[in-house]
Short mmCIF file of C-alpha atoms in Angstrom, two decimals:
data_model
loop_
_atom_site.label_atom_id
_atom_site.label_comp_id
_atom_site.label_asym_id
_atom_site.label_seq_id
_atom_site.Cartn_x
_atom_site.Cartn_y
_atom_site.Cartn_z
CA UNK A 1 0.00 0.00 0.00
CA UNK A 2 1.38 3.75 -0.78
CA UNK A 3 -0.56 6.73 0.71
CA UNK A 4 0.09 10.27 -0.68
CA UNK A 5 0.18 12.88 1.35
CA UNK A 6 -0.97 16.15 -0.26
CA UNK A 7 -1.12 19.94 1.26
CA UNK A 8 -2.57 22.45 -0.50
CA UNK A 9 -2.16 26.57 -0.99
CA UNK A 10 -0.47 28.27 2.06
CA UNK A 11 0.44 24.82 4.18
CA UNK A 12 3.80 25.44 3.33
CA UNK A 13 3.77 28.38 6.37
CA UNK A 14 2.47 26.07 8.94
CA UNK A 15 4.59 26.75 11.99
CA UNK A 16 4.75 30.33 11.50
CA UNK A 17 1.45 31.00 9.95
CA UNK A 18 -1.77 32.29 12.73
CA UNK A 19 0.44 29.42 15.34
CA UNK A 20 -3.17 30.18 17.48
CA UNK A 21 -5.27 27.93 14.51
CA UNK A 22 -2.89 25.80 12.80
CA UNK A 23 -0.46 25.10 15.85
CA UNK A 24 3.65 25.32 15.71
CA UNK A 25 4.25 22.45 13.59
CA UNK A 26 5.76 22.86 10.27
CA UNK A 27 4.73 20.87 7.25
CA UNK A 28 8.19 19.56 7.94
CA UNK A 29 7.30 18.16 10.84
CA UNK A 30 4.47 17.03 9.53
CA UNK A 31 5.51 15.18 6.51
CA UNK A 32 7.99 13.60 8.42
CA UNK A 33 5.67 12.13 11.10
CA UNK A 34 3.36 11.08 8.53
CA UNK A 35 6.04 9.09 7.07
CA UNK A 36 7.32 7.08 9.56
CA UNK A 37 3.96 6.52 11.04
CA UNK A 38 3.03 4.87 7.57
CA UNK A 39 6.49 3.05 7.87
CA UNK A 40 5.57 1.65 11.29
CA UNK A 41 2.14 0.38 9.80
CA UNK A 42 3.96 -1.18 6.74
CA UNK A 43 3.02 1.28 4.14
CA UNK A 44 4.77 3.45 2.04
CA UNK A 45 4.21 7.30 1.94
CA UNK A 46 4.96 10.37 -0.37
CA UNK A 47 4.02 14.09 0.56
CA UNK A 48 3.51 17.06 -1.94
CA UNK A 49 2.47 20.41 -1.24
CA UNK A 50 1.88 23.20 -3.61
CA UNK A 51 0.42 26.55 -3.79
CA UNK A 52 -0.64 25.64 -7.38
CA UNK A 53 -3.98 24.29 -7.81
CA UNK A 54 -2.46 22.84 -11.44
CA UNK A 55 0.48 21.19 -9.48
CA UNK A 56 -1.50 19.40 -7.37
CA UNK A 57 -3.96 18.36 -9.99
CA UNK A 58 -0.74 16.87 -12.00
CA UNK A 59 0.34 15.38 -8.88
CA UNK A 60 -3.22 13.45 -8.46
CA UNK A 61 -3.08 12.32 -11.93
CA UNK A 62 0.49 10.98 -11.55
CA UNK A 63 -1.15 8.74 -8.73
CA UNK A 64 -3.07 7.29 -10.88
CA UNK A 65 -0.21 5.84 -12.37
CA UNK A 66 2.81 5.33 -9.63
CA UNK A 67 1.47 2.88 -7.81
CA UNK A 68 -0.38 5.14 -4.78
CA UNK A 69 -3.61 3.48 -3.34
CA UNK A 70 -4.71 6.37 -1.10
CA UNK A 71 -5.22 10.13 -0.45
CA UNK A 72 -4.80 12.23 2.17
CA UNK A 73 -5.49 15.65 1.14
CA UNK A 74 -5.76 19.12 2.70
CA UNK A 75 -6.76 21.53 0.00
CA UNK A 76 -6.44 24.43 2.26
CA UNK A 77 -8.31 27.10 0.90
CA UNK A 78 -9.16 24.91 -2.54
CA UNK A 79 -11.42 22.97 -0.32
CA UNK A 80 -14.13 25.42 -0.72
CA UNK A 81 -13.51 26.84 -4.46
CA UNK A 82 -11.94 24.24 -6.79
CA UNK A 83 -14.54 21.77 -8.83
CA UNK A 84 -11.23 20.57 -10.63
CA UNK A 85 -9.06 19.35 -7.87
CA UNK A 86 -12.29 17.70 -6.72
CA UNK A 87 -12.78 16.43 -10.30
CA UNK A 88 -8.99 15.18 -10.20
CA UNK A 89 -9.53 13.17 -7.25
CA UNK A 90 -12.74 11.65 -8.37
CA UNK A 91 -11.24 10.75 -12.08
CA UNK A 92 -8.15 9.09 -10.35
CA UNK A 93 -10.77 7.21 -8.19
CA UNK A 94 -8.62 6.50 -5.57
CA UNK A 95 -9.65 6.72 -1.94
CA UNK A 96 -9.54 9.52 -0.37
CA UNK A 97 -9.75 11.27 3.25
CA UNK A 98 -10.08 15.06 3.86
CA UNK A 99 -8.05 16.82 6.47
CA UNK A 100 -8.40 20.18 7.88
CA UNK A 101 -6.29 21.06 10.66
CA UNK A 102 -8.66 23.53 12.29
CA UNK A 103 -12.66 23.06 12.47
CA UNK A 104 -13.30 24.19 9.99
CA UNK A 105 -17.02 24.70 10.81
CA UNK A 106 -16.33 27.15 13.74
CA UNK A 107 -14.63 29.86 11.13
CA UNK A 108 -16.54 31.69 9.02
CA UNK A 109 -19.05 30.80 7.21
CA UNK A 110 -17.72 30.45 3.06
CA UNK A 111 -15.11 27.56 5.08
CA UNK A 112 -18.66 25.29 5.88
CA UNK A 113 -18.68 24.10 1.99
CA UNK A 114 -16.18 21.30 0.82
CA UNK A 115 -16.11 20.60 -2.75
CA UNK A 116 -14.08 17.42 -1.85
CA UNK A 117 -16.11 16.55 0.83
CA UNK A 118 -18.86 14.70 -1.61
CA UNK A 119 -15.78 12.36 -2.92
CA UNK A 120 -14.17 11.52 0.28
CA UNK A 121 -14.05 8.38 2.29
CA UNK A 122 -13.75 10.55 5.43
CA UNK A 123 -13.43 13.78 6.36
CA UNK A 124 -11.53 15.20 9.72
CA UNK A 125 -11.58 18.22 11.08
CA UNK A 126 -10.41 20.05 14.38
CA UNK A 127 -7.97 17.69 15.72
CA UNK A 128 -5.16 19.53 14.66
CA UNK A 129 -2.01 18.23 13.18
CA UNK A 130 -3.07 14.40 14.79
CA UNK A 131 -6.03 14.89 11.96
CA UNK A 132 -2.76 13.50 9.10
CA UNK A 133 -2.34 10.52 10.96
CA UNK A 134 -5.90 9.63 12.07
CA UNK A 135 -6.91 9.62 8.34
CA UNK A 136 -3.93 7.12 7.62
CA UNK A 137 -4.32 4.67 10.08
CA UNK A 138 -8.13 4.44 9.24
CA UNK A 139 -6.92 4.03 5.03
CA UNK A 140 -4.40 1.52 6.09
CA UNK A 141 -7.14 -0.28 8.60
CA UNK A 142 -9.47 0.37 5.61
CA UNK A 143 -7.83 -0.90 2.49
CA UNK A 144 -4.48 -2.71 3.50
CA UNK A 145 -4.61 -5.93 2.35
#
């Protein structure tokens, strides 16, 4: 099994971005755990982030053909505008959970609406940076075989 990690537009400033929503973790940190949790579990992971809604679209279709099983994905701010990255990850038909490190439903109100949402096997929100690796251990519990 191979789970890809992807972050969308601005995750690249975690750790330094509003610390008092998104916490002090960088996406460093949180590639890296993500990684060696999937290790421990006997998977393989790969992380992407971009702030390009074409890169990660590319990325998704490259899934399709490099052997990933799974997606995690937070779209960031894509979540609740982009009808292509949600058409990506429904044409690569692929599993998918949706991760958003805040709650998302206590901001304002345009962050309620998830375009991905309607595709996803899951969707977690509010748990903070622990969200990552709650949506890969119920994929691997899921569809590891």
């Amino acid at each position: 099994m191979k789970v890809l990690l992807l972050n969308g537009p601005n995750l690249n400033l975690l750790g330094s971005r509003e610390p008092h929503i998104y916490g002090a973790d960088t996406l460093a940190d949180v590639e890296e755990r993500f990684k060696a949790e999937a290790q421990s579990l006997g998977v393989e992971a790969d992380a992407f982030q971009s702030n390009h809604e074409g890169a990660l679209i590319d990325r998704i279709h490259a899934a399709r053909k490099d052997g990933t099983t799974a997606i995690v994905i937070n779209p960031g701010g894509l979540t609740h505008t982009s009808v292509a990255l949600r058409d990506a990850l429904s044409g690569v038909a692929l599993p998918v959970v949706e991760v958003h490190i805040s709650n998302v439903h206590r901001r304002e109100e345009f962050r309620h609406h998830s375009y991905i949402s309607g595709i996803a096997e899951g969707v977690i929100a509010g748990l903070g940076v622990h969200g990552y690796g709650a949506a890969l251990r119920f994929l691997v519990g899921r569809y590891k075989g």
